[in-house]
Amino acid sequence: MSTRSHIVRGFKATLVARAVFMVSSALLMIVLARYLLDPDSYGALYWAIGVLAVVQLFADVGLGKSAARYFAEYREKDPGQIPHLIRSTVAYKLIVVTLVAYFLLLFHDRIAVALGDPDAAPFLAAGVIYIIVRSFHVFSQIAFQGFNHLVYSATVQAVGGVARLVFAVAFVLLGFGALGALFGYIVGSAVAAALGLTILYYRFYREYNPAPEFEPGLSRRLLEYSVPLTATRSANVLDKQIDIVLVGVFLNPVAVGFYTIAKQVTDFVLAPAESLGFTISPNFGEQKASNQLEEARSIYETALTNALLFYIPAAAGLAIVAEPFIRLVIGTDYLGAVTVLQILCGFVVLQAITNLTSDSLDYLGRARSRAIAKGGTSVANFGLNLVLIPTIGIVGAAIATVFTHSIYVAVNLYIVHSELSLHLESLARSIGTIVVITGLMAGAVLLATPMISDLVMLAGVIGLGAGTWAVLAVASGLVDIHEVRSVIAST
């Protein structure tokens, strides 16, 4: 199977599973926010999850990503090392996770008080179990990415999402409130972790014949490479969660609820780009090892152009329909999220680029460079949040996110260009055309807005925008209709 065919197959599997996961997440968001929890309880739940995500950093470090990098390398170079790598990684993770869980068990009440919310102590106590099961849930997904068996990774994610939905709703209906919803998250991750580790053991650990001995120095390199990945992962989590934590510290749970809803909506929109980035990134490590950088460049440029072909107009459309979407789908209690969502539409485009780029840099061996860039922008994001949240509220958190992420994306693209020598003029022409078409599409929708109802606009903007976009994209040459027909015929 060719590299591109393998990518397409992996992307389809990942996208289907991500669709299952995101649909289950969307249902969970709507059911909890609209029907089962008030904004205060909803905010309290996701503030606690934000705090636990920060604690999770110390439990996960960068071992999973480091192991995935070496799985990708050694399954081609020396498969006999794979069982040794799996065993060492799991042993290291057990040690780290146990230490962090014990620390949280001892100090969860003091952490809650220090953060200004003693009522969060039960959530943090439950978090002892959460960080353990979540750590191995995520590890199994990343491990399968390293082996380039994305169907398994996709299956684990989909199963976890569905289990989380079922158990979170069930526990809330049984009267356990927001804490019950957190236990739903715990059970969902536990089911996914059990499935993932079982597949990893039977499909990979037992299938590879172990070499007589562990390659000298490989265990040390596994740990060493995890250091920059730990820094990058820490910066990623801080970017995604520290704003939620700070909104809770400086404002209140209701504000956390508004801000969380806006971020969750952008997560749903970003699912396809995350799937594509997750799919293509292991191939860069393989192609660099075999000195096929031309193929790597072609894959990256094609993926980037196609992602922006979708995400620039999607972000514009989401900004236009943000108010009716929140009011009609989530509920009028959450209209405070509208402005934040509109600002974060800029983040949607930036994160789409990041999803395609970040993991790829790790597999290209540029984890250290990316860690430095991510660390710097994360510190800047933290500082801006400290200044802007107390002064202009949750809008300030959104502005800080978009501003600092713009810098990070620019640095990432520079690093990719230094590795792959991208065709910058061709990319600039394509992106410019996409922006012009999006402007025409958005203008048409805005002109029609006063004449149509919110419900009709919400339902019709997707169809009208997609149709307008398709016509203009074909007319401008961005999309080759004959190629589209060939793809359809072959599926």
Coordinates of C-alpha atoms in Angstrom, one line a residue:
M1 CA 0.0 0.0 0.0
S2 CA 1.4 3.4 -1.0
T3 CA 2.0 6.1 1.6
R4 CA -0.9 8.2 0.4
S5 CA -3.3 5.3 0.3
H6 CA -2.2 4.4 3.9
I7 CA -2.8 8.0 4.9
V8 CA -6.3 8.1 3.3
R9 CA -7.2 4.8 5.0
G10 CA -6.0 6.0 8.4
F11 CA -7.6 9.4 7.9
K12 CA -11.0 7.7 7.1
A13 CA -10.8 5.5 10.2
T14 CA -9.7 8.4 12.4
L15 CA -12.3 10.8 11.1
V16 CA -15.1 8.3 11.6
A17 CA -14.0 7.6 15.1
R18 CA -13.4 11.3 15.8
A19 CA -16.9 11.9 14.4
V20 CA -18.3 9.3 16.9
F21 CA -16.3 10.9 19.7
M22 CA -17.3 14.5 18.8
V23 CA -21.0 13.6 18.4
S24 CA -21.0 11.9 21.8
S25 CA -19.2 15.0 23.2
A26 CA -21.7 17.4 21.6
L27 CA -24.6 15.4 23.0
L28 CA -23.0 15.4 26.4
M29 CA -22.4 19.2 26.2
I30 CA -26.0 19.9 25.1
V31 CA -27.6 17.4 27.6
L32 CA -25.6 18.7 30.6
A33 CA -25.7 22.4 29.8
R34 CA -29.3 22.6 28.5
Y35 CA -31.1 20.1 30.6
L36 CA -29.2 18.6 33.6
L37 CA -26.8 21.2 35.0
D38 CA -27.1 25.0 35.5
P39 CA -24.3 27.3 34.4
D40 CA -22.8 27.3 37.9
S41 CA -22.6 23.5 38.1
Y42 CA -21.5 23.2 34.5
G43 CA -18.7 25.7 35.2
A44 CA -17.7 24.0 38.4
L45 CA -17.4 20.6 36.6
Y46 CA -15.1 21.9 33.8
W47 CA -13.1 24.1 36.1
A48 CA -12.2 21.0 38.1
I49 CA -11.4 19.1 34.9
G50 CA -9.1 22.0 33.9
V51 CA -7.3 21.8 37.2
L52 CA -6.9 18.1 36.8
A53 CA -5.6 18.5 33.3
V54 CA -2.8 20.6 34.8
V55 CA -2.1 17.9 37.4
Q56 CA -2.2 15.4 34.6
L57 CA 0.9 17.0 33.1
F58 CA 3.1 15.5 35.9
A59 CA 1.5 12.1 35.4
D60 CA 1.9 11.9 31.7
V61 CA 5.2 13.9 31.1
G62 CA 6.3 13.2 27.5
L63 CA 6.8 9.4 27.8
G64 CA 3.9 8.5 25.5
K65 CA 5.0 10.7 22.6
S66 CA 8.6 9.7 23.1
A67 CA 7.7 6.1 23.0
A68 CA 5.6 6.6 19.8
R69 CA 8.5 8.3 18.1
Y70 CA 10.7 5.2 18.8
F71 CA 8.0 2.8 18.0
A72 CA 7.8 4.4 14.5
E73 CA 11.5 4.3 14.1
Y74 CA 12.3 0.8 15.4
R75 CA 9.4 -1.1 13.9
E76 CA 11.3 -0.4 10.6
K77 CA 14.9 -0.5 11.9
D78 CA 14.9 -3.2 14.6
P79 CA 11.5 -4.7 15.5
G80 CA 13.0 -6.8 18.2
Q81 CA 13.4 -3.7 20.4
I82 CA 9.6 -3.0 20.4
P83 CA 8.7 -5.3 23.3
H84 CA 11.6 -3.8 25.4
L85 CA 10.3 -0.3 24.5
I86 CA 6.7 -1.1 25.5
R87 CA 7.8 -2.7 28.8
S88 CA 10.1 0.2 29.7
T89 CA 7.5 2.8 28.9
V90 CA 4.7 1.2 30.9
A91 CA 7.1 0.7 33.8
Y92 CA 8.2 4.3 33.8
K93 CA 4.5 5.5 33.5
L94 CA 3.4 3.4 36.4
I95 CA 6.1 4.9 38.6
V96 CA 5.3 8.5 37.7
V97 CA 1.5 8.1 37.7
T98 CA 1.6 6.5 41.2
L99 CA 3.7 9.3 42.6
V100 CA 1.4 12.0 41.2
A101 CA -1.8 10.2 42.3
Y102 CA -0.5 9.8 45.8
F103 CA 0.4 13.5 46.0
L104 CA -3.0 14.5 44.8
L105 CA -4.7 12.2 47.3
L106 CA -2.7 13.8 50.2
F107 CA -3.1 17.4 49.2
H108 CA -6.4 17.7 47.1
D109 CA -8.2 19.7 49.8
R110 CA -5.3 22.1 50.2
I111 CA -5.1 22.6 46.5
A112 CA -8.8 23.5 46.4
V113 CA -8.4 26.0 49.2
A114 CA -5.3 27.5 47.5
L115 CA -7.2 28.0 44.3
G116 CA -10.0 29.8 46.1
D117 CA -12.7 27.1 45.9
P118 CA -12.8 24.7 48.8
D119 CA -16.0 23.2 47.4
A120 CA -13.9 21.7 44.6
A121 CA -12.1 19.3 47.0
P122 CA -14.4 16.3 46.2
F123 CA -13.8 16.8 42.5
L124 CA -10.0 16.8 43.1
A125 CA -10.3 13.7 45.3
A126 CA -12.1 11.9 42.5
G127 CA -9.4 13.2 40.2
V128 CA -6.9 10.7 41.8
I129 CA -8.7 8.0 39.8
Y130 CA -9.2 10.3 36.8
I131 CA -5.5 11.0 36.2
I132 CA -4.6 7.3 36.4
V133 CA -7.2 6.1 33.9
R134 CA -6.8 9.1 31.7
S135 CA -3.1 8.7 31.5
F136 CA -3.2 5.2 30.1
H137 CA -6.2 6.0 27.9
V138 CA -4.1 8.7 26.1
F139 CA -1.0 6.6 26.1
S140 CA -2.6 3.7 24.2
Q141 CA -3.9 6.1 21.5
I142 CA -0.5 7.7 21.1
A143 CA 1.2 4.3 21.0
F144 CA -1.0 3.1 18.1
Q145 CA -0.2 6.4 16.3
G146 CA 3.5 5.5 16.6
F147 CA 2.9 2.1 15.1
N148 CA 0.9 3.8 12.4
H149 CA -2.2 1.6 13.2
L150 CA -4.7 4.4 13.5
V151 CA -7.7 2.2 13.3
Y152 CA -6.9 1.0 16.8
S153 CA -6.3 4.5 18.1
A154 CA -9.6 5.6 16.5
T155 CA -11.5 2.7 18.1
V156 CA -10.2 3.5 21.6
Q157 CA -11.2 7.1 21.2
A158 CA -14.7 6.4 20.0
V159 CA -15.3 3.8 22.7
G160 CA -14.1 6.2 25.4
G161 CA -16.4 9.0 24.1
V162 CA -19.5 6.9 24.0
A163 CA -18.9 5.3 27.4
R164 CA -18.3 8.8 28.9
L165 CA -21.6 10.0 27.5
V166 CA -23.6 7.1 28.8
F167 CA -22.1 7.0 32.3
A168 CA -21.9 10.8 32.8
V169 CA -25.6 11.3 31.9
A170 CA -26.6 8.2 34.0
F171 CA -24.8 9.4 37.1
V172 CA -26.3 12.9 36.9
L173 CA -29.8 11.4 36.4
L174 CA -29.2 9.3 39.5
G175 CA -28.8 12.5 41.5
F176 CA -25.0 12.9 41.8
G177 CA -24.9 16.2 40.0
A178 CA -21.7 17.6 38.5
L179 CA -19.6 15.2 40.6
G180 CA -21.5 12.3 39.0
A181 CA -20.6 13.8 35.5
L182 CA -17.0 13.7 36.5
F183 CA -17.3 10.0 37.4
G184 CA -18.8 9.5 34.0
Y185 CA -15.6 10.9 32.6
I186 CA -13.6 8.5 34.8
V187 CA -15.6 5.4 33.7
G188 CA -15.3 6.4 30.1
S189 CA -11.5 6.7 30.3
A190 CA -11.2 3.5 32.3
V191 CA -13.1 1.5 29.6
A192 CA -11.0 3.1 26.8
A193 CA -7.7 2.5 28.7
A194 CA -8.6 -1.2 29.3
L195 CA -9.4 -1.7 25.6
G196 CA -6.3 0.2 24.5
L197 CA -3.9 -1.7 26.8
T198 CA -5.4 -5.0 25.8
I199 CA -4.9 -4.4 22.1
L200 CA -1.3 -3.1 22.8
Y201 CA -0.5 -6.2 24.7
Y202 CA -1.9 -8.8 22.3
R203 CA -1.4 -7.1 19.0
F204 CA 2.0 -5.6 19.5
Y205 CA 3.8 -6.7 22.6
R206 CA 3.2 -10.4 22.0
E207 CA 3.5 -10.3 18.2
Y208 CA 7.0 -8.9 18.1
N209 CA 9.8 -11.3 18.9
P210 CA 12.0 -9.6 21.5
A211 CA 15.7 -9.1 20.8
P212 CA 18.0 -10.9 23.2
E213 CA 18.8 -7.6 24.9
F214 CA 17.6 -4.1 25.1
E215 CA 19.7 -1.9 22.8
P216 CA 22.3 -0.1 25.0
G217 CA 21.3 3.5 25.6
L218 CA 17.8 3.2 24.0
S219 CA 16.1 3.4 27.4
R220 CA 18.1 6.5 28.2
R221 CA 17.2 8.1 24.8
L222 CA 13.6 7.3 25.4
L223 CA 13.7 9.3 28.6
E224 CA 15.8 12.1 27.2
Y225 CA 13.5 12.7 24.2
S226 CA 10.6 12.8 26.6
V227 CA 12.0 16.0 28.2
P228 CA 11.3 18.4 25.3
L229 CA 8.0 16.6 24.7
T230 CA 7.1 17.1 28.3
A231 CA 7.8 20.8 27.9
T232 CA 5.7 20.9 24.7
R233 CA 2.8 18.9 26.3
S234 CA 2.9 21.1 29.4
A235 CA 2.7 24.2 27.2
N236 CA -0.2 22.7 25.2
V237 CA -2.2 21.8 28.3
L238 CA -1.5 25.2 29.8
D239 CA -2.7 26.9 26.6
K240 CA -5.9 24.9 26.6
Q241 CA -6.6 24.7 30.3
I242 CA -4.9 27.5 32.2
D243 CA -7.3 30.1 30.9
I244 CA -10.2 28.1 32.2
V245 CA -8.5 27.7 35.6
L246 CA -7.7 31.4 35.8
V247 CA -11.3 32.4 34.8
G248 CA -12.5 30.3 37.7
V249 CA -9.9 31.9 40.0
F250 CA -10.5 35.5 39.0
L251 CA -14.2 35.4 38.1
N252 CA -16.8 32.6 39.0
P253 CA -18.1 29.2 37.9
V254 CA -20.7 30.8 35.6
A255 CA -18.0 32.6 33.7
V256 CA -16.1 29.3 33.4
G257 CA -19.3 27.8 32.0
F258 CA -19.6 30.5 29.3
Y259 CA -15.9 30.2 28.4
T260 CA -15.9 26.4 28.3
I261 CA -19.0 26.3 26.0
A262 CA -17.2 28.5 23.5
K263 CA -14.0 26.4 23.6
Q264 CA -16.0 23.2 23.3
V265 CA -17.7 24.4 20.2
T266 CA -14.4 25.2 18.6
D267 CA -13.1 21.7 19.5
F268 CA -16.0 20.2 17.6
V269 CA -15.2 22.2 14.5
L270 CA -11.5 21.3 14.7
A271 CA -12.1 17.5 14.8
P272 CA -11.3 16.9 11.1
A273 CA -8.0 18.8 11.2
E274 CA -7.0 16.9 14.4
S275 CA -7.8 13.7 12.7
L276 CA -5.7 14.6 9.6
G277 CA -2.7 15.8 11.7
F278 CA -2.9 12.6 13.8
T279 CA -2.9 10.5 10.6
I280 CA -0.1 12.1 8.6
S281 CA 2.5 12.8 11.3
P282 CA 4.0 9.3 11.8
N283 CA 4.7 9.2 8.0
F284 CA 7.2 12.1 8.4
G285 CA 9.4 10.1 10.7
E286 CA 9.4 7.2 8.3
Q287 CA 10.1 9.5 5.3
K288 CA 12.9 11.4 7.1
A289 CA 14.5 8.1 8.1
S290 CA 14.4 7.0 4.4
N291 CA 15.4 10.4 3.1
Q292 CA 12.2 11.0 1.2
L293 CA 11.7 14.6 2.1
E294 CA 10.1 15.5 -1.3
E295 CA 7.2 13.1 -0.5
A296 CA 6.9 14.6 3.0
R297 CA 6.8 18.1 1.6
S298 CA 4.1 17.2 -0.9
I299 CA 1.9 15.5 1.8
Y300 CA 2.3 18.5 4.2
E301 CA 1.5 21.1 1.5
T302 CA -1.6 19.2 0.3
A303 CA -2.9 18.7 3.8
L304 CA -2.3 22.3 4.8
T305 CA -4.1 23.7 1.7
N306 CA -7.0 21.3 2.0
A307 CA -7.4 22.1 5.7
L308 CA -7.5 25.9 5.1
L309 CA -9.9 25.3 2.2
F310 CA -12.3 24.1 4.9
Y311 CA -11.4 26.0 8.0
I312 CA -11.2 29.6 6.8
P313 CA -14.8 29.6 5.6
A314 CA -15.9 27.4 8.5
A315 CA -14.5 30.0 11.0
A316 CA -16.2 32.9 9.2
G317 CA -19.5 31.0 9.1
L318 CA -19.3 30.1 12.8
A319 CA -18.6 33.8 13.7
I320 CA -21.8 34.8 11.8
V321 CA -24.1 32.2 13.3
A322 CA -22.6 32.3 16.9
E323 CA -25.5 34.1 18.5
P324 CA -28.4 32.0 17.1
F325 CA -26.3 28.8 17.6
I326 CA -25.8 29.4 21.3
R327 CA -29.3 30.6 21.8
L328 CA -31.1 27.8 19.9
V329 CA -28.8 24.8 20.6
I330 CA -27.2 25.5 24.0
G331 CA -29.8 27.8 25.6
T332 CA -30.3 31.4 26.5
D333 CA -28.6 30.9 29.8
Y334 CA -25.3 30.7 27.9
L335 CA -25.6 33.8 25.7
G336 CA -22.6 35.2 27.5
A337 CA -20.5 32.8 25.5
V338 CA -21.3 34.4 22.1
T339 CA -18.6 37.1 22.0
V340 CA -16.0 34.7 23.2
L341 CA -17.0 32.2 20.5
Q342 CA -16.7 34.8 17.8
I343 CA -13.2 35.8 18.9
L344 CA -12.1 32.1 19.1
C345 CA -13.1 31.7 15.5
G346 CA -9.7 33.1 14.7
F347 CA -8.2 30.5 16.9
V348 CA -10.0 27.8 14.9
V349 CA -7.9 28.7 11.8
L350 CA -4.7 28.8 13.8
Q351 CA -5.3 25.6 15.6
A352 CA -6.2 23.8 12.3
I353 CA -2.6 24.7 11.1
T354 CA -1.2 23.6 14.5
N355 CA -3.0 20.2 14.4
L356 CA -1.3 19.5 11.1
T357 CA 2.1 20.8 12.1
S358 CA 2.9 20.1 15.8
D359 CA 3.0 16.2 15.8
S360 CA 4.8 16.3 12.5
L361 CA 7.6 18.3 14.0
D362 CA 8.0 15.7 16.7
Y363 CA 8.4 12.9 14.2
L364 CA 10.8 15.0 12.2
G365 CA 13.0 15.2 15.3
R366 CA 12.3 18.9 16.0
A367 CA 10.6 18.4 19.3
R368 CA 13.1 20.6 21.1
S369 CA 12.6 23.5 18.8
R370 CA 8.8 23.2 19.1
A371 CA 9.1 22.9 22.8
I372 CA 11.0 26.2 23.0
A373 CA 8.4 28.0 20.8
K374 CA 5.5 26.5 22.7
G375 CA 7.0 27.3 26.1
G376 CA 7.6 30.9 25.2
T377 CA 4.1 31.5 23.8
S378 CA 2.5 29.6 26.7
V379 CA 4.3 31.9 29.2
A380 CA 3.1 34.9 27.2
N381 CA -0.4 33.5 27.2
F382 CA -0.3 33.0 31.0
G383 CA 0.9 36.5 31.5
L384 CA -1.7 38.1 29.2
N385 CA -4.5 36.1 31.0
L386 CA -3.3 37.4 34.3
V387 CA -3.6 41.0 32.9
L388 CA -6.7 40.7 30.7
I389 CA -9.1 38.4 32.7
P390 CA -9.3 40.7 35.7
T391 CA -9.8 43.8 33.5
I392 CA -12.1 42.7 30.7
G393 CA -13.3 39.2 31.8
I394 CA -13.6 36.1 29.6
V395 CA -13.2 38.1 26.4
G396 CA -9.6 38.9 27.6
A397 CA -8.9 35.2 27.9
A398 CA -10.0 34.6 24.3
I399 CA -7.9 37.6 23.0
A400 CA -4.8 36.2 24.8
T401 CA -5.4 32.8 23.2
V402 CA -5.6 34.1 19.7
F403 CA -2.7 36.5 20.0
T404 CA -0.2 34.1 21.4
H405 CA -1.2 31.2 19.2
S406 CA -0.6 33.4 16.2
I407 CA 3.0 33.7 17.2
Y408 CA 3.3 30.0 17.8
V409 CA 1.9 29.1 14.4
A410 CA 4.3 31.4 12.7
V411 CA 7.3 29.8 14.4
N412 CA 6.0 26.3 13.6
L413 CA 5.6 27.1 10.0
Y414 CA 9.2 28.5 9.9
I415 CA 10.5 25.3 11.4
V416 CA 8.6 23.1 9.0
H417 CA 9.9 25.2 6.1
S418 CA 13.5 24.8 7.4
E419 CA 13.0 21.0 7.3
L420 CA 11.0 20.5 4.1
S421 CA 11.6 23.7 2.0
L422 CA 8.0 24.4 1.3
H423 CA 6.8 26.1 -1.9
L424 CA 5.9 29.4 -0.2
E425 CA 4.7 31.2 -3.3
S426 CA 2.3 28.5 -4.3
L427 CA 0.9 28.2 -0.8
A428 CA 0.4 32.0 -0.5
R429 CA -1.5 32.0 -3.8
S430 CA -3.8 29.2 -2.7
I431 CA -4.4 30.7 0.8
G432 CA -5.1 34.2 -0.8
T433 CA -7.7 32.7 -3.1
I434 CA -9.4 30.9 -0.2
V435 CA -9.5 34.2 1.8
V436 CA -11.1 36.0 -1.2
I437 CA -13.7 33.3 -1.7
T438 CA -14.5 33.3 2.0
G439 CA -15.0 37.1 2.0
L440 CA -17.5 36.8 -0.9
M441 CA -19.3 34.0 0.8
A442 CA -19.5 35.8 4.2
G443 CA -20.7 39.0 2.5
A444 CA -23.5 37.2 0.8
V445 CA -24.6 35.7 4.1
L446 CA -24.4 39.0 6.0
L447 CA -26.5 40.8 3.4
A448 CA -29.2 38.1 3.6
T449 CA -29.2 38.0 7.5
P450 CA -31.9 40.7 8.1
M451 CA -34.3 38.9 5.8
I452 CA -34.3 35.5 7.4
S453 CA -35.0 34.0 10.8
D454 CA -32.3 32.8 13.1
L455 CA -33.4 29.1 12.7
V456 CA -33.4 29.4 8.9
M457 CA -30.0 31.2 8.9
L458 CA -28.5 28.5 11.2
A459 CA -29.8 25.7 9.0
G460 CA -29.2 27.4 5.7
V461 CA -25.8 29.1 6.2
I462 CA -24.1 25.7 6.0
G463 CA -25.8 24.6 2.8
L464 CA -25.7 28.0 1.1
G465 CA -22.1 28.6 2.1
A466 CA -21.0 25.1 1.1
G467 CA -22.7 25.5 -2.3
T468 CA -21.2 29.0 -2.9
W469 CA -17.9 27.8 -1.8
A470 CA -17.9 24.8 -4.1
V471 CA -18.8 26.8 -7.2
L472 CA -16.2 29.5 -6.5
A473 CA -13.5 26.9 -5.6
V474 CA -14.1 25.0 -8.8
A475 CA -14.1 28.2 -10.9
S476 CA -10.9 29.4 -9.3
G477 CA -9.1 26.1 -9.9
L478 CA -8.7 25.3 -6.2
V479 CA -10.8 22.1 -6.7
D480 CA -10.4 19.9 -9.7
I481 CA -13.9 18.4 -10.4
H482 CA -12.5 15.5 -12.4
E483 CA -10.2 14.6 -9.5
V484 CA -13.2 14.7 -7.2
R485 CA -15.2 12.3 -9.5
S486 CA -12.2 9.9 -9.7
V487 CA -12.0 9.8 -5.9
I488 CA -15.8 9.2 -5.6
A489 CA -15.6 6.5 -8.2
S490 CA -12.8 4.7 -6.4
T491 CA -14.6 4.6 -3.0

